[in-house]
């Protein structure tokens, strides 16, 4: 932490419910420290020694769950996985009562839940840090880590590259808007008109971009977004908890990341996918395999970035 100015007096506990819970200095600090630790120039401190962090997940997860559990262990802490169906929550216990109870046993909680509002309520009542592991509106750990992956690949040039998000205007897309604003990046988002991102997240991204110098453009034309792009990012067309709507898939057909679409991007284009992927829908198998090294580096970096996030949150307590 030495040498970096952080205002530790701002809050008593640090939640990470949305990406804007970090200010630009804090967000850049996490990204840069992750690189330093990954390169072996520094080590994470064992900030979780003697601490127990619970993961409450109401939806499936491979990357987020495992990378957090491993990261917590590596930082000296213990994780406990709580399936919502095994908690009294499933029988209607109030969110606020669950939050107040768990706060008396645990040191932190990581939650994957459908309703973002539910998570906001949980974090208001919890007296321990609450981390969003994905909701219907946001996936802040994902985008923090994805920005790290781009910083690892592009260094300081990251602010000059063109990033295109193509596909459904979902939780990942919403959070990209905030990420572009927070880090001052150039982001083009192409979605069908009826499946655009949440206006609240767009506004938050624009407000931050005014402050950091980022640029955010929304379009319904995937070619416009991908033209000369350095990075093309996509995510599933049907998110967890959504109906597998044929109408939606029809609307998204032109937004598939395939060789044709990528021929409009820079030759050196990097393709990203938060995973899991539905090959043949939002991305072709051919494109996926061609860019698999970068996509799995992206998955690996969830672990590195989240460890720094945990270190950042818990070294404040
Ligand atoms: N990208 C991501 O969050 O993956 P999981 O759903 O496997 O956690
Ligand atoms: N938008 C996807 C992201 C999965 C990590 C979903 O919510 O299912």
CSV table of N, CA, C and O and ligand atoms in Angstrom, one decimal, residues 60-65 112 134 139 142 240 274-276 302, ligand 1:
chain,number,residue,atom,x,y,z
A,60,UNK,N,-25.6,-20.6,-10.5
A,60,UNK,CA,-24.4,-21.4,-10.7
A,60,UNK,C,-23.2,-20.5,-10.9
A,60,UNK,O,-23.3,-19.3,-11.3
A,61,UNK,N,-22.0,-21.0,-10.7
A,61,UNK,CA,-20.7,-20.3,-10.9
A,61,UNK,C,-19.6,-21.2,-11.0
A,61,UNK,O,-19.5,-22.1,-10.2
A,62,UNK,N,-18.7,-21.0,-11.9
A,62,UNK,CA,-17.4,-21.8,-12.0
A,62,UNK,C,-16.3,-20.8,-11.6
A,62,UNK,O,-15.6,-21.1,-10.6
A,63,UNK,N,-16.1,-19.8,-12.4
A,63,UNK,CA,-15.0,-18.9,-12.2
A,63,UNK,C,-15.1,-18.1,-10.9
A,63,UNK,O,-14.1,-18.0,-10.1
A,64,UNK,N,-16.2,-17.4,-10.7
A,64,UNK,CA,-16.3,-16.5,-9.6
A,64,UNK,C,-16.1,-17.2,-8.3
A,64,UNK,O,-15.4,-16.8,-7.4
A,65,UNK,N,-16.9,-18.3,-8.1
A,65,UNK,CA,-16.8,-19.1,-6.9
A,65,UNK,C,-15.4,-19.6,-6.6
A,65,UNK,O,-14.9,-19.4,-5.5
A,112,UNK,N,-23.8,-13.8,-4.9
A,112,UNK,CA,-24.3,-13.9,-6.3
A,112,UNK,C,-25.8,-14.1,-6.2
A,112,UNK,O,-26.3,-15.1,-5.7
A,134,UNK,N,-22.1,-11.0,-8.9
A,134,UNK,CA,-23.0,-10.9,-10.1
A,134,UNK,C,-24.4,-10.8,-9.6
A,134,UNK,O,-24.9,-11.5,-8.8
A,139,UNK,N,-21.8,-6.8,-12.7
A,139,UNK,CA,-20.8,-7.8,-12.5
A,139,UNK,C,-19.5,-7.1,-12.3
A,139,UNK,O,-18.6,-7.2,-13.1
A,142,UNK,N,-16.0,-8.9,-12.5
A,142,UNK,CA,-15.6,-9.3,-13.8
A,142,UNK,C,-14.9,-8.1,-14.5
A,142,UNK,O,-13.9,-8.3,-15.1
A,240,UNK,N,-28.2,-15.9,-17.0
A,240,UNK,CA,-28.9,-16.8,-16.0
A,240,UNK,C,-30.1,-16.1,-15.5
A,240,UNK,O,-30.2,-14.9,-15.2
A,274,UNK,N,-16.4,-13.1,-21.1
A,274,UNK,CA,-16.3,-13.4,-19.6
A,274,UNK,C,-16.5,-14.8,-19.3
A,274,UNK,O,-16.2,-15.3,-18.2
A,275,UNK,N,-17.2,-15.6,-20.2
A,275,UNK,CA,-17.5,-17.0,-20.0
A,275,UNK,C,-18.6,-17.2,-18.9
A,275,UNK,O,-18.6,-16.4,-18.0
A,276,UNK,N,-19.4,-18.2,-18.9
A,276,UNK,CA,-19.4,-19.3,-19.9
A,276,UNK,C,-19.9,-18.8,-21.3
A,276,UNK,O,-20.7,-17.9,-21.4
A,302,UNK,N,-9.2,-13.3,-13.0
A,302,UNK,CA,-10.2,-13.1,-12.0
A,302,UNK,C,-9.5,-13.4,-10.6
A,302,UNK,O,-9.8,-12.7,-9.6
B,1,LIG,N1,-17.6,-15.0,-15.7
B,1,LIG,C1,-18.1,-15.6,-14.6
B,1,LIG,O1,-18.6,-14.8,-13.7
B,1,LIG,O2,-18.1,-16.9,-14.6
B,1,LIG,P1,-18.9,-17.8,-13.6
B,1,LIG,O3,-20.4,-17.6,-13.9
B,1,LIG,O4,-18.5,-19.2,-13.9
B,1,LIG,O5,-18.6,-17.4,-12.2
